[in-house]
N, CA, C and O atoms as a MOPAC input file, in Angstrom:
PM7 MOZYME 1SCF
protein

 N     12.01100 1    11.78200 1    -3.56600 1
 C     12.58000 1    10.45200 1    -3.32600 1
 C     13.65500 1    10.23400 1    -4.33600 1
 O     13.49500 1    10.57200 1    -5.50900 1
 N     14.75200 1     9.67300 1    -3.89900 1
 C     15.86700 1     9.53200 1    -4.70400 1
 C     15.51400 1     8.44900 1    -5.91900 1
 O     15.84700 1     8.66400 1    -7.08500 1
 N     14.85300 1     7.35300 1    -5.52700 1
 C     14.55700 1     6.41500 1    -6.58100 1
 C     13.73000 1     6.91600 1    -7.58400 1
 O     13.92500 1     6.55700 1    -8.74600 1
 N     12.82400 1     7.70200 1    -7.30200 1
 C     11.99300 1     8.27200 1    -8.31800 1
 C     12.52200 1     9.29600 1    -9.29100 1
 O     12.19100 1     9.43900 1   -10.46800 1
 N     13.44000 1    10.01200 1    -8.56000 1
 C     14.27800 1    11.04000 1    -9.35800 1
 C     15.23900 1    10.41300 1   -10.33000 1
 O     15.36900 1    10.85500 1   -11.47200 1
 N     15.82500 1     9.51300 1    -9.93000 1
 C     16.68900 1     8.58600 1   -10.77700 1
 C     15.98400 1     7.97200 1   -11.93800 1
 O     16.48900 1     7.97700 1   -13.06100 1
 N     14.70200 1     7.38900 1   -11.65300 1
 C     13.90800 1     6.74800 1   -12.64400 1
 C     13.37600 1     7.82400 1   -13.56900 1
 O     13.51200 1     7.65000 1   -14.78000 1
 N     12.87400 1     8.75200 1   -13.18700 1
 C     12.34400 1     9.87500 1   -14.00500 1
 C     13.21300 1    10.54000 1   -14.91500 1
 O     12.82000 1    11.07300 1   -15.95200 1
 N     14.50900 1    10.50700 1   -14.48800 1
 C     15.51700 1    11.14200 1   -15.37200 1
 C     16.10100 1    10.27200 1   -16.37000 1
 O     16.79800 1    10.69900 1   -17.29000 1
 N     15.80500 1     9.00000 1   -16.18100 1
 C     16.34000 1     7.97600 1   -17.25300 1
 C     15.16900 1     7.17500 1   -17.71500 1
 O     15.39400 1     6.14100 1   -18.34400 1
 N     13.96100 1     7.53600 1   -17.47400 1
 C     12.88900 1     6.79700 1   -17.95000 1
 C     12.94400 1     6.08400 1   -19.27200 1
 O     12.69400 1     4.88400 1   -19.39100 1
 N     13.31100 1     6.93900 1   -20.33400 1
 C     13.26100 1     6.38400 1   -21.70900 1
 C     14.31900 1     5.26300 1   -21.85700 1
 O     14.00800 1     4.21400 1   -22.42000 1
 N     15.50400 1     5.45300 1   -21.38700 1
 C     16.56400 1     4.38100 1   -21.41500 1
 C     16.13900 1     3.17700 1   -20.62900 1
 O     16.14300 1     2.06200 1   -21.15100 1
 N     15.76100 1     3.38100 1   -19.34900 1
 C     15.38500 1     2.13400 1   -18.57500 1
 C     14.21900 1     1.23900 1   -19.22000 1
 O     14.31900 1     0.02200 1   -19.37700 1
 N     13.12100 1     1.99200 1   -19.56500 1
 C     11.88000 1     1.30000 1   -20.23600 1
 C     12.18800 1     0.76400 1   -21.49800 1
 O     11.69500 1    -0.31200 1   -21.83800 1
 N     13.02100 1     1.45300 1   -22.30200 1
 C     13.29100 1     1.06000 1   -23.80500 1
 C     14.19400 1    -0.32700 1   -23.68300 1
 O     14.01900 1    -1.18800 1   -24.54500 1
 N     15.09300 1    -0.53900 1   -22.69700 1
 C     15.94000 1    -1.57700 1   -22.52600 1
 C     15.22100 1    -2.96100 1   -21.93000 1
 O     15.59200 1    -4.10300 1   -22.20300 1
 N     14.19700 1    -2.63400 1   -21.12500 1
 C     13.72600 1    -3.73600 1   -20.40000 1
 C     12.04300 1    -4.10600 1   -20.61800 1
 O     11.45000 1    -5.08600 1   -20.16800 1
 N     11.60600 1    -3.22900 1   -21.27800 1
 C     10.14100 1    -3.21700 1   -21.56100 1
 C      9.69800 1    -4.53900 1   -22.26900 1
 O      8.73000 1    -5.17100 1   -21.84600 1
 N     10.35100 1    -4.90700 1   -23.25000 1
 C      9.95900 1    -6.25300 1   -23.92700 1
 C     10.04300 1    -7.41500 1   -23.17500 1
 O      9.16500 1    -8.26600 1   -23.31900 1
 N     11.07800 1    -7.61600 1   -22.29000 1
 C     11.25200 1    -8.76500 1   -21.26500 1
 C     10.02600 1    -8.92300 1   -20.48000 1
 O      9.38700 1    -9.97500 1   -20.46100 1
 N      9.62800 1    -7.61400 1   -19.67800 1
 C      8.65100 1    -7.66600 1   -18.70400 1
 C      7.20500 1    -7.75300 1   -19.38000 1
 O      6.26500 1    -8.20700 1   -18.72700 1
 N      7.05900 1    -7.36700 1   -20.53100 1
 C      5.84100 1    -7.32600 1   -21.32300 1
 C      5.67900 1    -8.88400 1   -21.60200 1
 O      4.59000 1    -9.41400 1   -21.38000 1
 N      6.62200 1    -9.52900 1   -22.02600 1
 C      6.44300 1   -10.92300 1   -22.44500 1
 C      6.23400 1   -11.89400 1   -21.18400 1
 O      5.38500 1   -12.78300 1   -21.11800 1
 N      7.17900 1   -11.55300 1   -20.18700 1
 C      7.20100 1   -12.52600 1   -19.03200 1
 C      6.88000 1   -11.55300 1   -17.78000 1
 O      7.82600 1   -11.20000 1   -17.07600 1
 N      5.72700 1   -11.16300 1   -17.52000 1
 C      5.46600 1   -10.05100 1   -16.33800 1
 C      5.81300 1   -10.59800 1   -15.10600 1
 O      6.07100 1    -9.78200 1   -14.22200 1
 N      5.88800 1   -11.90200 1   -14.80600 1
 C      6.24800 1   -12.36000 1   -13.57700 1
 C      7.72600 1   -12.24700 1   -13.21600 1
 O      8.12700 1   -12.41200 1   -12.06300 1
 N      8.55100 1   -11.94800 1   -14.28700 1
 C      9.92000 1   -11.63100 1   -13.98600 1
 C     10.06500 1   -10.25900 1   -13.35500 1
 O     11.14100 1    -9.94900 1   -12.84300 1
 N      9.09400 1    -9.46800 1   -13.36400 1
 C      9.08200 1    -8.15400 1   -12.61100 1
 C      9.25300 1    -8.23100 1   -11.19100 1
 O      9.52300 1    -7.22900 1   -10.52800 1
 N      9.09800 1    -9.46000 1   -10.65300 1
 C      9.40900 1    -9.81800 1    -9.17900 1
 C     10.87100 1    -9.53200 1    -8.81500 1
 O     11.24400 1    -9.04200 1    -7.74900 1
 N     11.70100 1    -9.92700 1    -9.91000 1
 C     13.30400 1    -9.85400 1    -9.69900 1
 C     13.57900 1    -8.27900 1    -9.34000 1
 O     14.03800 1    -7.99600 1    -8.23300 1
 N     13.31900 1    -7.37600 1   -10.19700 1
 C     13.65300 1    -6.12800 1    -9.70500 1
 C     13.01800 1    -5.51900 1    -8.54900 1
 O     13.56200 1    -4.60600 1    -7.92800 1
 N     11.84000 1    -6.01600 1    -8.22900 1
 C     11.09800 1    -5.46900 1    -7.02900 1
 C     11.87100 1    -6.15400 1    -5.78800 1
 O     12.02900 1    -5.53100 1    -4.73800 1
 N     12.30200 1    -7.35100 1    -5.95100 1
 C     13.07600 1    -7.98000 1    -4.82100 1
 C     14.35400 1    -7.26000 1    -4.55100 1
 O     14.65600 1    -6.86400 1    -3.42500 1
 N     15.11200 1    -7.09600 1    -5.63400 1
 C     16.57700 1    -6.44000 1    -5.58200 1
 C     16.42400 1    -5.10100 1    -5.02200 1
 O     17.14700 1    -4.74900 1    -4.09000 1
 N     15.46900 1    -4.26400 1    -5.55700 1
 C     15.53900 1    -2.97200 1    -5.07400 1
 C     14.90400 1    -2.88800 1    -3.56900 1
 O     15.25700 1    -1.97100 1    -2.82800 1
 N     14.12300 1    -3.69500 1    -3.21200 1
 C     13.54800 1    -3.76800 1    -1.77800 1
 C     14.79800 1    -4.01700 1    -0.82000 1
 O     14.86400 1    -3.48200 1     0.28700 1
 N     15.82100 1    -4.89600 1    -1.34000 1
 C     16.92900 1    -5.12800 1    -0.41600 1
 C     17.77600 1    -3.80400 1    -0.19400 1
 O     18.32700 1    -3.54600 1     0.87600 1
 N     17.82000 1    -2.99700 1    -1.31100 1
 C     18.56800 1    -1.78900 1    -1.32300 1
 C     17.79000 1    -0.73000 1    -0.49800 1
 O     18.36900 1    -0.09800 1     0.38600 1
 N     16.60900 1    -0.55600 1    -0.75700 1
 C     15.75900 1     0.49500 1    -0.16300 1
 C     15.29500 1     0.18500 1     1.28700 1
 O     14.88100 1     1.13000 1     1.95800 1
 N     15.32900 1    -0.99600 1     1.79800 1
 C     14.80600 1    -1.44300 1     2.97500 1
 C     13.50700 1    -0.83200 1     3.30100 1
 O     13.33300 1    -0.28600 1     4.39000 1
 N     12.61300 1    -0.89800 1     2.42800 1
 C     11.16000 1    -0.32700 1     2.53800 1
 C     10.30000 1    -0.89000 1     1.51900 1
 O     10.60700 1    -0.78200 1     0.33200 1
 N      9.21200 1    -1.50300 1     1.90500 1
 C      8.36000 1    -2.00800 1     0.89800 1
 C      7.55100 1    -1.04400 1     0.25600 1
 O      7.18600 1    -1.19000 1    -0.91100 1
 N      7.21200 1     0.05700 1     1.03600 1
 C      6.45700 1     1.41800 1     0.49800 1
 C      7.38800 1     2.08900 1    -0.49600 1
 O      6.94800 1     2.59400 1    -1.52900 1
 N      8.48500 1     2.09100 1    -0.22600 1
 C      9.35000 1     2.86700 1    -1.21200 1
 C      9.57700 1     2.15900 1    -2.49200 1
 O      9.62900 1     2.74500 1    -3.57300 1
 N      9.72000 1     0.78100 1    -2.32800 1
 C      9.94500 1     0.06000 1    -3.52500 1
 C      8.61800 1    -0.00700 1    -4.38100 1
 O      8.70500 1     0.13500 1    -5.60100 1
 N      7.49700 1    -0.20100 1    -3.83100 1
 C      6.19800 1    -0.26700 1    -4.43900 1
 C      5.92900 1     1.13500 1    -5.10900 1
 O      5.51400 1     1.19400 1    -6.26600 1
 N      6.17900 1     2.28000 1    -4.34400 1
 C      5.98100 1     3.59600 1    -4.95400 1
 C      6.84200 1     3.81200 1    -6.12300 1
 O      6.39600 1     4.42000 1    -7.09600 1
 N      8.09800 1     3.33900 1    -6.09800 1
 C      9.09000 1     3.53300 1    -7.23500 1
 C      8.78600 1     2.74500 1    -8.39100 1
 O      8.88500 1     3.25800 1    -9.50500 1
 N      8.38900 1     1.42600 1    -8.23600 1
 C      8.39000 1     0.49000 1    -9.27800 1
 C      7.04300 1     0.13500 1    -9.72100 1
 O      6.90800 1    -0.38800 1   -10.82700 1
 N      6.02900 1     0.36500 1    -8.96900 1
 C      4.70800 1    -0.01400 1    -9.53600 1
 C      4.33400 1     0.88900 1   -10.71100 1
 O      3.78900 1     0.44400 1   -11.72100 1
 N      4.61800 1     2.05100 1   -10.55300 1
 C      4.19400 1     3.01200 1   -11.81100 1
 C      4.99900 1     2.56600 1   -12.99100 1
 O      4.51600 1     2.63700 1   -14.12200 1
 N      6.33300 1     2.06300 1   -12.75400 1
 C      7.05100 1     1.41800 1   -13.91900 1
 C      6.28600 1     0.45100 1   -14.39900 1
 O      5.96600 1     0.48500 1   -15.58700 1
 N      5.87700 1    -0.53600 1   -13.60000 1
 C      5.23800 1    -1.73100 1   -14.10900 1
 C      3.87000 1    -1.35500 1   -14.92900 1
 O      3.55400 1    -1.94000 1   -15.96500 1
 N      3.17600 1    -0.40900 1   -14.39300 1
 C      2.05700 1     0.00400 1   -15.10900 1
 C      2.44100 1     0.75300 1   -16.48300 1
 O      1.70000 1     0.66700 1   -17.46200 1
 N      3.55500 1     1.44000 1   -16.50100 1
 C      3.98600 1     2.03100 1   -17.72200 1
 C      4.34400 1     1.09000 1   -18.66800 1
 O      4.09000 1     1.32500 1   -19.84900 1
 N      4.88300 1     0.07800 1   -18.35100 1
 C      5.37300 1    -1.11700 1   -19.37500 1
 C      4.17100 1    -1.96500 1   -19.60600 1
 O      4.32700 1    -2.98700 1   -20.27300 1
 N      3.04700 1    -1.68500 1   -19.16200 1
 C      1.90500 1    -2.53300 1   -19.53500 1
 C      1.61900 1    -3.81400 1   -18.82900 1
 O      0.85300 1    -4.65300 1   -19.30400 1
 N      2.29700 1    -3.97200 1   -17.58600 1
 C      2.16300 1    -5.05900 1   -16.80300 1
 C      0.66700 1    -4.95800 1   -16.07100 1
 O      0.36300 1    -4.00600 1   -15.35200 1
 N     -0.14700 1    -5.98300 1   -16.33400 1
 C     -1.59900 1    -5.86700 1   -15.78000 1
 C     -1.59200 1    -5.55200 1   -14.23200 1
 O     -0.69900 1    -6.05500 1   -13.55000 1
 N     -2.36100 1    -4.89900 1   -13.75900 1
 C     -2.56000 1    -4.55200 1   -12.39400 1
 C     -2.67500 1    -5.77000 1   -11.28800 1
 O     -2.13700 1    -5.77300 1   -10.18100 1
 N     -3.46200 1    -6.74700 1   -11.82200 1
 C     -3.55000 1    -7.95800 1   -11.04700 1
 C     -2.29100 1    -8.57200 1   -10.83300 1
 O     -2.02600 1    -9.04600 1    -9.72900 1
 N     -1.45300 1    -8.61500 1   -11.81600 1
 C     -0.06900 1    -9.31100 1   -11.76100 1
 C      0.77000 1    -8.45600 1   -10.87400 1
 O      1.53100 1    -9.02200 1   -10.08900 1
 N      0.71600 1    -7.16200 1   -10.91100 1
 C      1.37800 1    -6.42600 1    -9.95000 1
 C      1.01000 1    -6.63200 1    -8.49200 1
 O      1.82800 1    -6.56200 1    -7.57500 1
 N     -0.41700 1    -6.91800 1    -8.33200 1
 C     -0.88500 1    -7.23200 1    -6.99100 1
 C     -0.28000 1    -8.66100 1    -6.59700 1
 O      0.10400 1    -8.84800 1    -5.44300 1
 N     -0.21200 1    -9.50900 1    -7.41500 1
 C      0.35100 1   -10.82400 1    -7.16700 1
 C      1.83800 1   -10.79700 1    -6.80800 1
 O      2.35900 1   -11.66800 1    -6.11200 1
 N      2.45300 1    -9.81100 1    -7.28900 1
 C      3.95100 1    -9.65900 1    -7.23700 1
 C      4.39200 1    -8.83500 1    -5.93500 1
 O      5.57800 1    -8.67900 1    -5.64300 1
 N      3.33300 1    -8.32200 1    -5.18100 1
 C      3.64500 1    -7.50700 1    -4.06700 1
 C      4.67000 1    -8.24900 1    -2.91600 1
 O      5.63000 1    -7.65400 1    -2.42600 1
 N      4.32100 1    -9.55700 1    -2.59800 1
 C      5.28700 1   -10.16800 1    -1.72800 1
 C      6.79000 1   -10.02400 1    -2.15900 1
 O      7.67000 1   -10.08400 1    -1.30100 1
 N      7.09500 1    -9.82700 1    -3.52400 1
 C      8.51200 1    -9.49800 1    -3.76300 1
 C      9.05000 1    -8.42700 1    -3.38700 1
 O     10.26300 1    -8.32000 1    -3.56800 1
 N      8.34000 1    -7.36700 1    -2.78100 1
 C      8.96600 1    -6.23600 1    -2.11300 1
 C      9.39100 1    -6.38200 1    -0.75800 1
 O      9.81700 1    -5.43500 1    -0.09600 1
 N      9.27700 1    -7.63400 1    -0.30200 1
 C      9.70100 1    -7.90500 1     1.14100 1
 C     11.14000 1    -8.54400 1     1.08500 1
 O     11.35300 1    -9.48700 1     1.84700 1
 N     12.08800 1    -8.13900 1     0.29600 1
 C     13.36200 1    -8.63200 1     0.18900 1
 C     14.31200 1    -8.08800 1     1.31100 1
 O     15.49400 1    -8.42300 1     1.23600 1
 N     13.93100 1    -7.31900 1     2.29500 1
 C     14.78500 1    -6.68900 1     3.15400 1
 C     15.28500 1    -7.76000 1     4.25900 1
 O     16.06400 1    -7.41600 1     5.14700 1
 N     14.78500 1    -9.08700 1     4.14900 1
 C     15.24900 1   -10.08600 1     4.85200 1
 C     16.62900 1   -10.58200 1     4.45300 1
 O     17.33400 1   -11.23400 1     5.22300 1
 N     16.99500 1   -10.23800 1     3.18700 1
 C     18.21600 1   -10.98500 1     2.50400 1
 C     19.37300 1   -10.61500 1     3.23900 1
 O     20.21500 1   -11.46900 1     3.51400 1
 N     19.52700 1    -9.20400 1     3.65300 1
 C     20.66300 1    -8.91400 1     4.38200 1
 C     20.38200 1    -8.82200 1     5.87800 1
 O     19.42600 1    -8.14800 1     6.26400 1
 N     21.22300 1    -9.51000 1     6.79700 1
 C     20.84400 1    -9.43000 1     8.25400 1
 C     21.09200 1    -8.18900 1     8.93700 1
 O     21.87100 1    -8.16400 1     9.89000 1
 N     20.47600 1    -7.11700 1     8.51900 1
 C     20.79800 1    -5.79100 1     9.17700 1
 C     19.40800 1    -5.08800 1     9.56700 1
 O     19.35700 1    -3.95300 1    10.04200 1
 N     18.29700 1    -5.88600 1     9.31500 1
 C     17.06400 1    -5.28600 1     9.61700 1
 C     16.88000 1    -5.34800 1    11.13400 1
 O     17.20400 1    -6.41100 1    11.66300 1
 N     16.38800 1    -4.32300 1    11.95200 1
 C     16.44800 1    -4.34600 1    13.46100 1
 C     15.75000 1    -5.64000 1    13.96200 1
 O     16.23700 1    -6.19700 1    14.94600 1
 N     14.65000 1    -6.16100 1    13.36700 1
 C     14.15200 1    -7.50000 1    13.94200 1
 C     14.95900 1    -8.63900 1    13.82700 1
 O     15.01100 1    -9.51900 1    14.68600 1
 N     15.66200 1    -8.63600 1    12.65400 1
 C     16.47200 1    -9.73200 1    12.64900 1
 C     17.79500 1    -9.69700 1    13.65100 1
 O     18.19500 1   -10.71500 1    14.21500 1
 N     18.32300 1    -8.60700 1    13.77700 1
 C     19.45400 1    -8.55600 1    14.52400 1
 C     19.12400 1    -8.75800 1    16.09900 1
 O     19.90000 1    -9.30900 1    16.88000 1
 N     17.92500 1    -8.25900 1    16.43100 1
 C     17.24800 1    -8.67300 1    17.75400 1
 C     17.19700 1    -9.95200 1    18.00200 1
 O     17.65200 1   -10.46000 1    19.02600 1
 N     16.57500 1   -10.63900 1    16.97600 1
 C     16.29500 1   -12.11300 1    17.16900 1
 C     17.53600 1   -12.81800 1    17.41500 1
 O     17.66100 1   -13.63800 1    18.32400 1
 N     18.48600 1   -12.48600 1    16.57700 1
 C     19.94400 1   -13.19500 1    16.70900 1
 C     20.56000 1   -12.86700 1    18.01400 1
 O     21.22900 1   -13.71700 1    18.60200 1
 N     20.38400 1   -11.75800 1    18.46900 1
 C     20.88400 1   -11.36500 1    19.80800 1
 C     20.13700 1   -11.94300 1    21.13100 1
 O     20.71400 1   -12.13900 1    22.20000 1
 N     18.89200 1   -12.15900 1    20.90800 1
 C     18.10500 1   -12.68600 1    22.13500 1
 C     18.14800 1   -14.32600 1    22.06300 1
 O     17.81300 1   -14.99800 1    23.03900 1
 N     18.53900 1   -14.85400 1    20.96400 1
 C     18.42200 1   -16.39900 1    21.02900 1
 C     19.69500 1   -16.86300 1    21.85500 1
 O     20.87800 1   -16.58400 1    21.65900 1
 N     19.14900 1   -17.59800 1    22.77000 1
 C     20.14400 1   -18.22300 1    23.72200 1
 C     20.55200 1   -19.61400 1    23.23900 1
 O     21.55800 1   -20.09300 1    23.76400 1
 N     19.90900 1   -20.33200 1    22.30700 1
 C     19.99000 1   -21.68400 1    21.94400 1
 C     21.14500 1   -21.65700 1    20.80900 1
 O     21.87600 1   -22.62800 1    20.61500 1
 N     21.23300 1   -20.47600 1    20.09500 1
 C     22.42400 1   -20.58100 1    19.00700 1
 C     21.88200 1   -20.96100 1    17.64600 1
 O     22.60400 1   -21.00700 1    16.65000 1
 N     20.58700 1   -21.23000 1    17.63500 1
 C     20.19500 1   -21.70800 1    16.35000 1
 C     19.74800 1   -20.47600 1    15.39500 1
 O     19.63600 1   -20.70800 1    14.19200 1
 N     19.52100 1   -19.33000 1    15.83100 1
 C     19.34500 1   -18.15200 1    14.99100 1
 C     20.63600 1   -17.50100 1    14.90900 1
 O     21.11500 1   -17.04700 1    15.94800 1
 N     21.26900 1   -17.39200 1    13.80900 1
 C     22.63000 1   -17.00000 1    13.71100 1
 C     22.89500 1   -16.41900 1    12.19700 1
 O     22.14400 1   -16.64600 1    11.24800 1
 N     23.96200 1   -15.71800 1    12.14100 1
 C     24.46600 1   -15.10800 1    10.83700 1
 C     25.52900 1   -16.37100 1    10.54400 1
 O     26.20800 1   -16.86300 1    11.44500 1
 N     25.56800 1   -16.76700 1     9.31800 1
 C     26.51100 1   -17.84300 1     8.86000 1
 C     27.87600 1   -17.44600 1     8.50900 1
 O     28.16600 1   -16.26600 1     8.70900 1
 N     28.62600 1   -18.10700 1     8.09700 1
 C     30.04400 1   -17.76800 1     7.68700 1
 C     30.14500 1   -16.58800 1     6.86000 1
 O     30.93200 1   -15.65400 1     7.01100 1
 N     29.11200 1   -16.75600 1     5.81800 1
 C     28.99900 1   -15.49700 1     4.95600 1
 C     27.68600 1   -14.88200 1     5.31100 1
 O     26.70500 1   -15.45900 1     5.78100 1
 N     27.82500 1   -13.56900 1     5.00000 1
 C     26.75000 1   -12.71600 1     5.36900 1
 C     25.39900 1   -13.01300 1     5.08000 1
 O     24.46400 1   -12.80800 1     5.85400 1
 N     25.30400 1   -13.59100 1     3.73600 1
 C     23.99100 1   -13.85400 1     3.15300 1
 C     23.44300 1   -15.24400 1     3.46900 1
 O     22.49300 1   -15.68500 1     2.82300 1
 N     24.00100 1   -15.92200 1     4.41800 1
 C     23.61000 1   -17.25400 1     4.62900 1
 C     23.11000 1   -17.46700 1     6.04400 1
 O     23.48300 1   -18.43600 1     6.70500 1
 N     22.17300 1   -16.45900 1     6.55400 1
 C     21.71100 1   -16.58000 1     7.78600 1
 C     20.38300 1   -17.35800 1     8.08400 1
 O     19.83300 1   -17.96400 1     7.16500 1
 N     19.91400 1   -17.35500 1     9.21100 1
 C     18.79700 1   -18.25500 1     9.70800 1
 C     17.41100 1   -17.82000 1     9.03600 1
 O     16.51400 1   -18.66200 1     8.98900 1
 N     17.19300 1   -16.49400 1     8.49500 1
 C     16.01900 1   -16.06900 1     7.95200 1
 C     15.92300 1   -16.27100 1     6.48100 1
 O     14.90700 1   -16.03300 1     5.82800 1
 N     17.15800 1   -16.77200 1     5.94900 1
 C     17.17200 1   -16.57100 1     4.47100 1
 C     16.15100 1   -17.66900 1     3.72400 1
 O     15.36500 1   -17.32900 1     2.84000 1
 N     16.28200 1   -18.98700 1     4.20000 1
 C     15.53100 1   -20.02700 1     3.67400 1
 C     13.91700 1   -19.63200 1     3.78800 1
 O     13.12800 1   -19.59200 1     2.84300 1
 N     13.63800 1   -19.35900 1     5.14500 1
 C     12.24000 1   -18.99200 1     5.35400 1
 C     11.69200 1   -17.77200 1     4.58800 1
 O     10.53300 1   -17.77100 1     4.17400 1
 N     12.44400 1   -16.83800 1     4.42100 1
 C     12.10400 1   -15.71200 1     3.55100 1
 C     11.82000 1   -15.89800 1     2.07800 1
 O     10.90100 1   -15.33400 1     1.48500 1
 N     12.67300 1   -16.72600 1     1.54600 1
 C     12.58400 1   -17.19800 1     0.25300 1
 C     11.36200 1   -18.12200 1     0.00800 1
 O     10.77100 1   -18.05100 1    -1.07000 1
 N     11.00000 1   -18.90900 1     0.88900 1
 C      9.94200 1   -19.86600 1     0.71300 1
 C      8.65000 1   -19.05900 1     0.91200 1
 O      7.70000 1   -19.22900 1     0.14700 1
 N      8.60100 1   -18.19500 1     1.91700 1
 C      7.34100 1   -17.35000 1     1.95100 1
 C      7.22000 1   -16.43200 1     0.74100 1
 O      6.08800 1   -16.18100 1     0.32600 1
 N      8.20300 1   -15.94900 1     0.18700 1
 C      8.15100 1   -15.10900 1    -0.95200 1
 C      7.56300 1   -15.75600 1    -2.11500 1
 O      6.58300 1   -15.31700 1    -2.71800 1
 N      8.29000 1   -16.96400 1    -2.44700 1
 C      7.83000 1   -17.70000 1    -3.52000 1
 C      6.33000 1   -18.28700 1    -3.34200 1
 O      5.45600 1   -18.08400 1    -4.18400 1
 N      6.14200 1   -18.97000 1    -2.26100 1
 C      4.83800 1   -19.43000 1    -2.03100 1
 C      3.72100 1   -18.36600 1    -2.11600 1
 O      2.65100 1   -18.62800 1    -2.66600 1
 N      3.97900 1   -17.17900 1    -1.57100 1
 C      2.97300 1   -16.12900 1    -1.62200 1
 C      2.73500 1   -15.76000 1    -3.03000 1
 O      1.57600 1   -15.58800 1    -3.40800 1
 N      3.60100 1   -15.64200 1    -3.73600 1
 C      3.59300 1   -15.10300 1    -5.23500 1
 C      2.70900 1   -16.35200 1    -5.95600 1
 O      1.74100 1   -16.07300 1    -6.66300 1
 N      3.08700 1   -17.63700 1    -5.73700 1
 C      2.53200 1   -18.72800 1    -6.37300 1
 C      1.08800 1   -18.66600 1    -6.02300 1
 O      0.26100 1   -18.68900 1    -6.93500 1
 N      0.65900 1   -18.57800 1    -4.60700 1
 C     -0.70300 1   -18.78800 1    -4.29100 1
 C     -1.49300 1   -17.45600 1    -4.73400 1
 O     -2.69800 1   -17.53200 1    -4.97700 1
 N     -0.87900 1   -16.37200 1    -4.82400 1
 C     -1.55300 1   -15.16700 1    -5.49800 1
 C     -1.93300 1   -15.28500 1    -6.92900 1
 O     -2.97300 1   -14.86700 1    -7.43700 1
 N     -0.87300 1   -15.96000 1    -7.56300 1
 C     -1.06000 1   -16.12500 1    -9.00300 1
 C     -2.06700 1   -17.14600 1    -9.27600 1
 O     -2.81100 1   -17.00800 1   -10.24700 1
 N     -2.16000 1   -18.19100 1    -8.48100 1
 C     -3.28000 1   -19.19800 1    -8.60200 1
 C     -4.59400 1   -18.71100 1    -8.39900 1
 O     -5.48000 1   -18.99100 1    -9.20700 1
 N     -4.84600 1   -17.89100 1    -7.23400 1
 C     -5.87400 1   -17.20100 1    -7.07500 1
 C     -6.52500 1   -16.32000 1    -8.14300 1
 O     -7.71700 1   -16.31100 1    -8.45100 1
 N     -5.54500 1   -15.59000 1    -8.64700 1
 C     -5.95400 1   -14.65900 1    -9.83200 1
 C     -6.31000 1   -15.46300 1   -11.06600 1
 O     -7.27200 1   -15.14700 1   -11.76600 1
 N     -5.55300 1   -16.47800 1   -11.32700 1
 C     -5.87500 1   -17.39700 1   -12.64400 1
 C     -7.10800 1   -18.03600 1   -12.47700 1
 O     -7.79100 1   -18.21800 1   -13.48500 1
 N     -7.57400 1   -18.46100 1   -11.23800 1
 C     -8.85600 1   -19.01000 1   -10.96500 1
 C    -10.01000 1   -18.34000 1   -10.92100 1
 O    -11.08000 1   -18.82900 1   -11.28300 1
 N     -9.85100 1   -17.05600 1   -10.42700 1
 C    -11.04700 1   -16.17200 1   -10.13900 1
 C    -11.12300 1   -15.05600 1   -11.04400 1
 O    -12.22400 1   -14.51200 1   -11.13000 1
 N     -9.98300 1   -14.51500 1   -11.87500 1
 C    -10.20100 1   -13.52700 1   -12.70900 1
 C     -9.93400 1   -13.83100 1   -14.06600 1
 O    -10.10500 1   -12.97600 1   -14.93500 1

């Protein structure tokens, strides 16, 4: 996989520059998970590429579990087949792509779902573990 090849070839440089930030603030690891899921269009590819990175940086496994909803960033750009179909099938005109590509009907719902899922997961882990 191209993501793994790139990371393995540059592992020392990548980990050396970001390890301190994510070790101190592990929840910030959600940002690269989200951004790379937008580019990879795959939850599995994002998790397979970045979860070993998180473990190598010392991020606790339960924190990585809590951050899993962040790999669902493919809603950000309206080119996922389900989104395009929903826009095409909607006869009311309420499901649409806005003036700018990144302000479509799925944006707010996607962000709310991602943030709430991470928050609830963090709360569950904090209460029970």
